Short mmCIF file of C-alpha atoms and ligand atoms in Angstrom, two decimals:
data_model
loop_
_atom_site.label_atom_id
_atom_site.label_comp_id
_atom_site.label_asym_id
_atom_site.label_seq_id
_atom_site.Cartn_x
_atom_site.Cartn_y
_atom_site.Cartn_z
CA MET A 22 -35.57 -29.77 56.02
CA ALA A 23 -32.56 -29.35 58.28
CA PRO A 24 -31.95 -25.69 59.06
CA GLU A 25 -28.17 -26.15 59.06
CA SER A 26 -28.34 -27.60 55.58
CA ASP A 27 -27.56 -24.38 53.67
CA SER A 28 -23.99 -24.28 54.90
CA SER A 29 -23.41 -28.04 54.52
CA PRO A 30 -21.28 -29.25 51.62
CA LEU A 31 -23.03 -30.11 48.34
CA VAL A 32 -22.46 -33.83 47.73
CA LEU A 33 -22.91 -35.48 44.35
CA GLY A 34 -23.90 -39.15 44.75
CA ILE A 35 -23.30 -41.76 42.04
CA GLU A 36 -24.78 -45.26 42.13
CA THR A 37 -24.00 -47.90 39.47
CA SER A 38 -23.66 -51.17 41.43
CA CYS A 39 -26.30 -53.13 39.52
CA ASP A 40 -28.76 -52.11 36.80
CA GLU A 41 -29.65 -48.60 37.93
CA THR A 42 -27.61 -45.53 37.02
CA GLY A 43 -28.48 -43.18 39.87
CA ILE A 44 -27.26 -39.61 40.33
CA ALA A 45 -28.33 -37.27 43.11
CA LEU A 46 -27.35 -34.08 44.87
CA VAL A 47 -27.64 -33.76 48.64
CA ARG A 48 -26.84 -30.85 50.98
CA GLY A 49 -26.82 -31.90 54.62
CA HIS A 50 -30.05 -33.86 54.98
CA GLU A 51 -31.71 -32.16 52.06
CA LEU A 52 -32.18 -33.97 48.76
CA LEU A 53 -31.98 -31.49 45.87
CA VAL A 54 -32.44 -33.95 43.02
CA ASP A 55 -32.44 -37.69 42.37
CA VAL A 56 -32.39 -39.07 38.81
CA THR A 57 -32.36 -42.76 37.93
CA ALA A 58 -32.00 -44.57 34.61
CA SER A 59 -32.62 -48.32 34.68
CA SER A 60 -31.51 -51.01 32.25
CA MET A 61 -33.93 -53.57 33.76
CA ASP A 62 -35.96 -53.78 30.54
CA ASP A 63 -32.82 -54.99 28.73
CA HIS A 64 -32.35 -57.81 31.28
CA ALA A 65 -35.92 -58.95 31.84
CA ARG A 66 -36.00 -61.26 28.82
CA PHE A 67 -32.87 -63.06 30.11
CA GLY A 68 -34.52 -63.75 33.50
CA GLY A 69 -31.66 -62.08 35.39
CA ILE A 70 -29.17 -59.21 35.22
CA VAL A 71 -26.60 -59.64 32.42
CA PRO A 72 -23.49 -57.91 33.77
CA GLU A 73 -22.06 -56.93 30.37
CA VAL A 74 -25.35 -55.38 29.31
CA ALA A 75 -25.58 -53.50 32.63
CA SER A 76 -22.05 -52.06 32.30
CA ARG A 77 -22.69 -50.82 28.78
CA ALA A 78 -26.01 -49.29 29.83
CA HIS A 79 -24.26 -47.39 32.65
CA LEU A 80 -21.76 -45.99 30.16
CA GLU A 81 -24.54 -44.80 27.89
CA ALA A 82 -26.76 -43.45 30.67
CA PHE A 83 -24.14 -41.71 32.78
CA GLY A 84 -23.72 -38.45 30.83
CA PRO A 85 -27.44 -37.81 30.22
CA THR A 86 -28.34 -38.73 33.84
CA LEU A 87 -25.72 -36.35 35.24
CA ALA A 88 -26.87 -33.58 32.91
CA ALA A 89 -30.51 -34.13 33.90
CA ALA A 90 -29.62 -34.04 37.61
CA THR A 91 -27.68 -30.76 37.49
CA GLU A 92 -30.24 -29.13 35.21
CA ARG A 93 -33.23 -30.12 37.36
CA ALA A 94 -31.50 -28.94 40.54
CA GLY A 95 -30.36 -25.72 38.86
CA VAL A 96 -26.85 -26.48 40.06
CA ASP A 97 -23.58 -26.05 38.21
CA LEU A 98 -21.07 -28.90 38.56
CA VAL A 99 -18.47 -26.43 39.83
CA ASP A 100 -20.67 -25.90 42.93
CA VAL A 101 -20.21 -29.54 43.98
CA ASP A 102 -18.08 -29.86 47.15
CA ALA A 103 -17.58 -33.66 47.22
CA VAL A 104 -18.25 -36.71 45.06
CA ALA A 105 -19.58 -39.90 46.65
CA VAL A 106 -19.79 -43.13 44.66
CA THR A 107 -20.69 -46.75 45.35
CA ALA A 108 -17.36 -48.59 45.66
CA GLY A 109 -19.08 -51.92 46.45
CA PRO A 110 -20.61 -54.40 46.88
CA GLY A 111 -21.99 -54.97 43.40
CA LEU A 112 -21.19 -56.09 39.87
CA VAL A 113 -17.55 -55.53 38.91
CA GLY A 114 -18.19 -53.96 35.50
CA SER A 115 -21.05 -51.78 36.72
CA LEU A 116 -19.11 -50.51 39.74
CA THR A 117 -16.11 -49.78 37.53
CA VAL A 118 -18.12 -47.42 35.32
CA GLY A 119 -19.41 -45.39 38.30
CA VAL A 120 -16.10 -45.27 40.16
CA GLY A 121 -14.24 -44.30 36.99
CA ALA A 122 -16.67 -41.47 36.31
CA ALA A 123 -16.55 -40.33 39.95
CA LYS A 124 -12.75 -40.18 39.92
CA ALA A 125 -12.76 -38.14 36.72
CA LEU A 126 -15.30 -35.70 38.19
CA ALA A 127 -13.47 -35.38 41.53
CA LEU A 128 -10.20 -34.76 39.74
CA ALA A 129 -11.66 -32.27 37.27
CA LEU A 130 -13.56 -30.35 39.97
CA GLY A 131 -10.71 -30.51 42.49
CA VAL A 132 -12.98 -31.97 45.21
CA PRO A 133 -12.62 -35.00 47.51
CA LEU A 134 -13.82 -38.46 46.45
CA TYR A 135 -15.66 -40.82 48.82
CA GLY A 136 -16.07 -44.44 47.70
CA VAL A 137 -18.89 -45.69 49.94
CA ASN A 138 -20.71 -48.91 50.80
CA HIS A 139 -23.92 -49.56 48.86
CA ILE A 140 -25.67 -51.49 51.63
CA LEU A 141 -25.12 -48.73 54.18
CA GLY A 142 -26.46 -46.30 51.59
CA HIS A 143 -29.79 -48.16 51.80
CA VAL A 144 -29.86 -47.16 55.48
CA ALA A 145 -28.51 -43.61 55.07
CA VAL A 146 -31.20 -42.60 52.55
CA ASP A 147 -33.76 -42.62 55.35
CA MET A 148 -32.14 -39.47 56.79
CA LEU A 149 -33.32 -37.56 53.73
CA VAL A 150 -36.90 -38.55 54.46
CA ASP A 151 -37.22 -38.87 58.24
CA GLY A 152 -34.43 -36.52 59.35
CA PRO A 153 -31.35 -37.14 61.51
CA PHE A 154 -30.93 -40.59 63.04
CA PRO A 155 -31.40 -41.17 66.78
CA GLU A 156 -28.34 -41.96 68.92
CA GLU A 157 -28.63 -45.65 68.08
CA PHE A 158 -30.93 -47.83 66.03
CA LEU A 159 -31.20 -51.20 64.34
CA ALA A 160 -31.13 -51.36 60.55
CA LEU A 161 -32.69 -54.16 58.55
CA VAL A 162 -31.40 -54.05 54.99
CA VAL A 163 -32.94 -56.50 52.56
CA SER A 164 -32.28 -56.39 48.84
CA GLY A 165 -31.77 -58.70 45.87
CA GLY A 166 -28.29 -59.57 47.10
CA HIS A 167 -28.32 -58.95 50.86
CA SER A 168 -30.29 -59.43 54.05
CA SER A 169 -28.52 -57.91 57.03
CA LEU A 170 -29.40 -56.82 60.52
CA LEU A 171 -27.19 -54.04 61.89
CA HIS A 172 -26.80 -52.15 65.15
CA VAL A 173 -25.91 -48.60 64.16
CA ARG A 174 -24.59 -45.94 66.53
CA ASP A 175 -23.20 -43.76 63.76
CA ILE A 176 -23.85 -44.60 60.11
CA ALA A 177 -20.42 -43.21 59.13
CA THR A 178 -18.27 -44.65 61.89
CA ASP A 179 -19.97 -47.23 64.08
CA VAL A 180 -21.90 -50.10 62.47
CA LEU A 181 -22.06 -53.56 64.02
CA GLU A 182 -23.34 -56.47 61.94
CA LEU A 183 -25.60 -58.67 64.09
CA GLY A 184 -26.60 -61.12 61.38
CA GLN A 185 -26.99 -61.74 57.69
CA THR A 186 -28.42 -64.20 55.23
CA LEU A 187 -26.58 -67.50 55.05
CA ASP A 188 -27.92 -68.27 51.56
CA ASP A 189 -30.54 -66.45 49.47
CA ALA A 190 -31.34 -62.82 50.16
CA GLY A 191 -35.00 -61.87 50.67
CA GLY A 192 -35.39 -60.27 47.23
CA GLU A 193 -33.55 -63.16 45.60
CA ALA A 194 -35.94 -65.68 47.20
CA PHE A 195 -38.87 -63.64 45.86
CA ASP A 196 -37.35 -63.56 42.38
CA LYS A 197 -36.88 -67.36 42.45
CA VAL A 198 -40.43 -67.97 43.69
CA GLY A 199 -41.62 -65.61 40.95
CA ARG A 200 -39.94 -67.87 38.42
CA LEU A 201 -41.55 -70.98 40.00
CA LEU A 202 -44.95 -69.31 39.66
CA GLY A 203 -44.26 -68.33 36.04
CA LEU A 204 -44.15 -64.58 36.76
CA PRO A 205 -41.91 -62.12 34.84
CA TYR A 206 -38.43 -61.17 36.14
CA PRO A 207 -37.75 -59.61 38.59
CA GLY A 208 -40.39 -61.58 40.44
CA GLY A 209 -40.37 -59.65 43.73
CA PRO A 210 -42.98 -57.00 42.95
CA HIS A 211 -45.15 -59.51 41.01
CA VAL A 212 -45.17 -62.04 43.87
CA ASP A 213 -45.99 -59.17 46.24
CA ARG A 214 -48.97 -58.06 44.13
CA LEU A 215 -50.28 -61.61 43.74
CA ALA A 216 -49.84 -62.29 47.46
CA GLN A 217 -52.24 -59.46 48.30
CA THR A 218 -55.10 -61.52 46.82
CA GLY A 219 -54.17 -64.83 48.50
CA ASP A 220 -54.59 -66.59 51.84
CA ARG A 221 -51.55 -66.12 54.09
CA GLU A 222 -52.40 -69.22 56.07
CA ALA A 223 -53.05 -71.58 53.14
CA PHE A 224 -49.62 -73.19 53.51
CA ALA A 225 -47.49 -73.50 56.65
CA PHE A 226 -44.11 -72.68 55.10
CA PRO A 227 -40.97 -73.01 57.25
CA ARG A 228 -39.41 -70.06 59.10
CA GLY A 229 -35.66 -70.49 58.49
CA LEU A 230 -33.22 -70.51 61.44
CA SER A 231 -36.04 -70.02 63.93
CA ARG A 232 -35.91 -73.27 65.90
CA ARG A 233 -34.43 -73.20 69.37
CA LYS A 234 -31.25 -75.03 68.34
CA ASP A 235 -30.71 -72.67 65.36
CA LEU A 236 -31.40 -69.60 67.45
CA ALA A 237 -28.52 -70.38 69.79
CA GLU A 238 -26.00 -69.86 67.01
CA HIS A 239 -27.96 -67.87 64.44
CA ALA A 240 -30.32 -65.67 66.44
CA TYR A 241 -30.04 -62.83 63.92
CA ASP A 242 -29.05 -64.70 60.77
CA PHE A 243 -31.49 -65.50 57.98
CA SER A 244 -31.92 -68.44 55.62
CA PHE A 245 -34.50 -68.54 52.84
CA SER A 246 -33.31 -71.46 50.73
CA GLY A 247 -35.28 -74.09 52.72
CA LEU A 248 -38.39 -71.97 52.33
CA LYS A 249 -37.80 -71.66 48.59
CA THR A 250 -37.45 -75.47 48.33
CA ALA A 251 -40.68 -75.93 50.31
CA VAL A 252 -42.47 -73.63 47.86
CA ALA A 253 -41.00 -75.58 44.92
CA ARG A 254 -42.30 -78.86 46.39
CA VAL A 255 -45.81 -77.49 46.79
CA VAL A 256 -45.83 -76.12 43.23
CA GLU A 257 -44.48 -79.41 41.83
CA GLY A 258 -47.11 -81.35 43.80
CA TYR A 259 -49.91 -79.48 42.03
CA GLU A 260 -48.20 -79.73 38.65
CA ASP A 261 -47.61 -83.50 39.03
CA ALA A 262 -51.27 -83.95 39.92
CA ASP A 263 -52.23 -81.86 36.87
CA GLU A 264 -54.00 -79.42 39.12
CA GLU A 265 -53.90 -75.66 38.87
CA VAL A 266 -51.35 -74.14 41.26
CA PRO A 267 -53.12 -71.82 43.75
CA ALA A 268 -50.51 -69.19 42.94
CA ALA A 269 -52.00 -66.36 45.03
CA ASP A 270 -52.19 -68.56 48.14
CA VAL A 271 -48.63 -69.82 47.60
CA ALA A 272 -47.40 -66.24 47.13
CA ALA A 273 -49.28 -65.01 50.22
CA SER A 274 -48.07 -67.85 52.48
CA PHE A 275 -44.52 -67.47 51.19
CA SER A 276 -44.54 -63.67 51.69
CA GLU A 277 -45.87 -64.19 55.20
CA ALA A 278 -43.01 -66.58 56.05
CA VAL A 279 -40.34 -64.14 54.81
CA ALA A 280 -41.85 -61.07 56.46
CA ASP A 281 -42.52 -62.97 59.69
CA VAL A 282 -38.89 -64.11 60.05
CA LEU A 283 -37.47 -60.68 59.22
CA VAL A 284 -39.74 -58.85 61.66
CA THR A 285 -39.50 -61.46 64.44
CA LYS A 286 -35.70 -61.51 64.43
CA THR A 287 -35.39 -57.73 64.20
CA LEU A 288 -37.80 -57.27 67.07
CA ALA A 289 -35.92 -59.84 69.19
CA ALA A 290 -32.68 -57.93 68.58
CA ALA A 291 -34.30 -54.59 69.44
CA THR A 292 -35.69 -56.01 72.68
CA SER A 293 -32.51 -57.73 73.78
CA ARG A 294 -30.36 -54.69 72.96
CA GLY A 295 -32.78 -52.13 74.36
CA VAL A 296 -32.98 -50.22 71.08
CA ASP A 297 -36.25 -48.41 70.31
CA THR A 298 -35.87 -47.46 66.64
CA VAL A 299 -35.61 -49.65 63.56
CA VAL A 300 -34.76 -48.40 60.06
CA VAL A 301 -35.74 -50.69 57.20
CA GLY A 302 -34.05 -50.31 53.80
CA GLY A 303 -33.07 -52.03 50.54
CA GLY A 304 -35.13 -52.98 47.50
CA PHE A 305 -37.11 -55.58 49.42
CA SER A 306 -38.44 -53.00 51.87
CA ALA A 307 -40.86 -52.14 49.07
CA ASN A 308 -42.62 -55.38 50.04
CA SER A 309 -46.15 -54.63 51.22
CA ARG A 310 -46.44 -57.46 53.74
CA LEU A 311 -43.09 -56.58 55.33
CA ARG A 312 -44.23 -52.95 55.67
CA GLU A 313 -47.56 -53.98 57.17
CA LEU A 314 -46.18 -56.54 59.60
CA ALA A 315 -43.32 -54.25 60.67
CA ALA A 316 -45.74 -51.37 61.35
CA GLU A 317 -48.07 -53.67 63.32
CA ARG A 318 -45.60 -55.61 65.44
CA PHE A 319 -43.10 -52.82 66.11
CA ALA A 320 -45.88 -50.47 67.19
CA ALA A 321 -47.25 -53.13 69.56
CA ALA A 322 -43.77 -53.49 71.09
CA GLY A 323 -43.24 -49.72 71.42
CA VAL A 324 -40.46 -49.70 68.80
CA SER A 325 -40.64 -46.96 66.19
CA VAL A 326 -39.99 -47.95 62.60
CA ARG A 327 -38.68 -45.78 59.78
CA ILE A 328 -39.14 -47.06 56.23
CA PRO A 329 -38.52 -44.65 53.34
CA PRO A 330 -41.02 -44.40 50.46
CA ILE A 331 -40.61 -47.12 47.83
CA ARG A 332 -38.72 -44.95 45.31
CA TYR A 333 -35.90 -44.59 47.86
CA CYS A 334 -35.88 -48.32 48.74
CA THR A 335 -34.66 -49.56 45.36
CA ASP A 336 -31.21 -48.53 44.13
CA ASN A 337 -30.75 -44.78 43.57
CA GLY A 338 -28.19 -41.98 43.74
CA ALA A 339 -29.82 -40.32 46.76
CA MET A 340 -28.74 -43.15 49.08
CA ILE A 341 -25.11 -42.72 48.05
CA ALA A 342 -25.21 -38.93 48.30
CA ALA A 343 -26.84 -39.29 51.76
CA LEU A 344 -24.12 -41.64 53.00
CA GLY A 345 -21.46 -39.41 51.41
CA SER A 346 -22.96 -36.44 53.24
CA ALA A 347 -22.84 -38.35 56.57
CA VAL A 348 -19.23 -39.38 55.96
CA VAL A 349 -18.22 -35.80 55.14
CA ALA A 350 -20.06 -34.54 58.24
CA ALA A 351 -18.21 -37.11 60.37
CA GLY A 352 -14.93 -35.67 59.09
CA LEU A 353 -13.61 -38.94 57.67
CA PRO A 354 -10.64 -38.55 55.34
CA PRO A 355 -11.61 -39.00 51.67
CA SER A 356 -10.76 -42.04 49.57
CA ASP A 357 -7.59 -42.03 47.48
CA LEU A 358 -8.12 -41.17 43.84
CA ASP A 359 -6.68 -44.56 42.94
CA ILE A 360 -9.18 -46.67 44.95
CA THR A 361 -10.29 -49.87 43.29
CA ILE A 362 -13.84 -51.13 43.35
CA ASP A 363 -14.65 -53.81 45.94
CA SER A 364 -17.38 -56.11 44.60
CA GLY A 365 -17.60 -57.92 47.95
CA MET A 366 -17.19 -54.85 50.18
CA PRO A 367 -17.93 -55.91 53.78
CA LEU A 368 -20.48 -54.09 55.88
CA THR A 369 -17.82 -53.20 58.38
CA ARG A 370 -16.27 -50.92 55.74
CA VAL A 371 -18.19 -47.70 55.21
CA LEU A 372 -15.54 -46.12 53.02
CA ALA A 373 -13.00 -47.48 50.53
CA VAL A 374 -9.71 -45.91 51.47
CA ALA A 375 -7.22 -47.15 48.88
O1 KG4 B 24 -31.88 -53.03 46.56
P1 KG4 B 24 -32.31 -53.47 45.21
O2 KG4 B 24 -32.97 -52.44 44.30
O3 KG4 B 24 -31.12 -54.06 44.41
C1 KG4 B 24 -30.10 -54.76 45.05
O4 KG4 B 24 -29.17 -54.09 45.57
O5 KG4 B 24 -30.23 -56.00 45.09
O6 KG4 B 24 -33.30 -54.72 45.43
C2 KG4 B 24 -33.91 -55.38 44.34
C3 KG4 B 24 -34.63 -56.60 44.89
C4 KG4 B 24 -35.08 -57.56 43.79
O7 KG4 B 24 -34.80 -58.88 44.18
C5 KG4 B 24 -36.59 -57.30 43.72
O8 KG4 B 24 -37.33 -58.40 43.23
C6 KG4 B 24 -36.90 -57.04 45.17
O9 KG4 B 24 -35.82 -56.24 45.62
N1 KG4 B 24 -38.18 -56.32 45.33
C7 KG4 B 24 -39.24 -56.83 45.96
C8 KG4 B 24 -40.27 -55.87 45.88
N2 KG4 B 24 -39.78 -54.79 45.17
C9 KG4 B 24 -38.49 -55.08 44.86
N3 KG4 B 24 -39.41 -58.01 46.59
C10 KG4 B 24 -40.61 -58.24 47.16
N4 KG4 B 24 -41.65 -57.37 47.13
C11 KG4 B 24 -41.52 -56.17 46.51
N5 KG4 B 24 -42.54 -55.31 46.49
ZN1 ZN B 25 -29.37 -52.18 46.58
#
């Protein structure tokens, strides 16, 4: 771990943007503890996140999760130097619980509050695993709600958005295909598992925004809704013919199309910008085919790729504490204690100010 870390401020990170209540403590680049409580089991039977249920679950889980984090780290709350919390993007009710709790803690402890961007947290968490970032790198963040390609020179102060999804996010497309294939919610991990037993070349599914005319305007943007429709047509075709759907082959060919587009576009951006490191983050970076294809193709192109272990890819407190730690280290002024949550927080905003 980073030798300078002992003198760095102790940052408490709080994540409540969706269904995970995450609390972590980070000092410099060192993760002291990361505790997560998930309400996913309460949502699964509804086939999607129920915002009201998620908010209530955060309220119930917050106290015990915080207590577990401090106890496991052997840290007293009074030792905390700064509180970082997800200010957005995310579900309004869920964000409100975390930001409210963070304000109360910052006020009670007399320490600064940093309301930070969830998506950039998915990038920052990699510092805890792979150490300080290089001078510049590309970040591919793919989750249930976002797919974005970023050029990062400083995670706290200099992030340029090169492209994003124009419709469904990668994880969202997986969840929808999971539903089409009759798999439990959230479909992403189930489709991934099934895909590992199928033929990736069984179906030639479309690669969104990859034709020459699309590339001119959307070189680094993504679109997965056409792909999802193509999958639906194939599934319907089998169902209409009363034939068994070759679910593993559909899943494998679909996964290949998503991973191929993500890796191809990221690699094109790295080459054209002369950047030799790519950081991959967000819940979807748990996807096995994306990990495989990224490792293969980036290595062949001489681009190094950093992807944190799966437990740090899905939502957690460590990512928020890591970004908070970077923001504190950059010397940015803290957020006002009366900040409001920003459910659509843009990627250009690292920190909620007021
Ligand atoms: O980042 P995350 O935990 O929450 C959001 O901020 O959205 O991402 C969750 C998303 C879900 O859509 C989930 O199905 C997807 O990531 N996901 C996966 C895999 N693991 C999680 N998608 C494909 N393959 C996986 N192995
Ligand atoms: Zn996320």
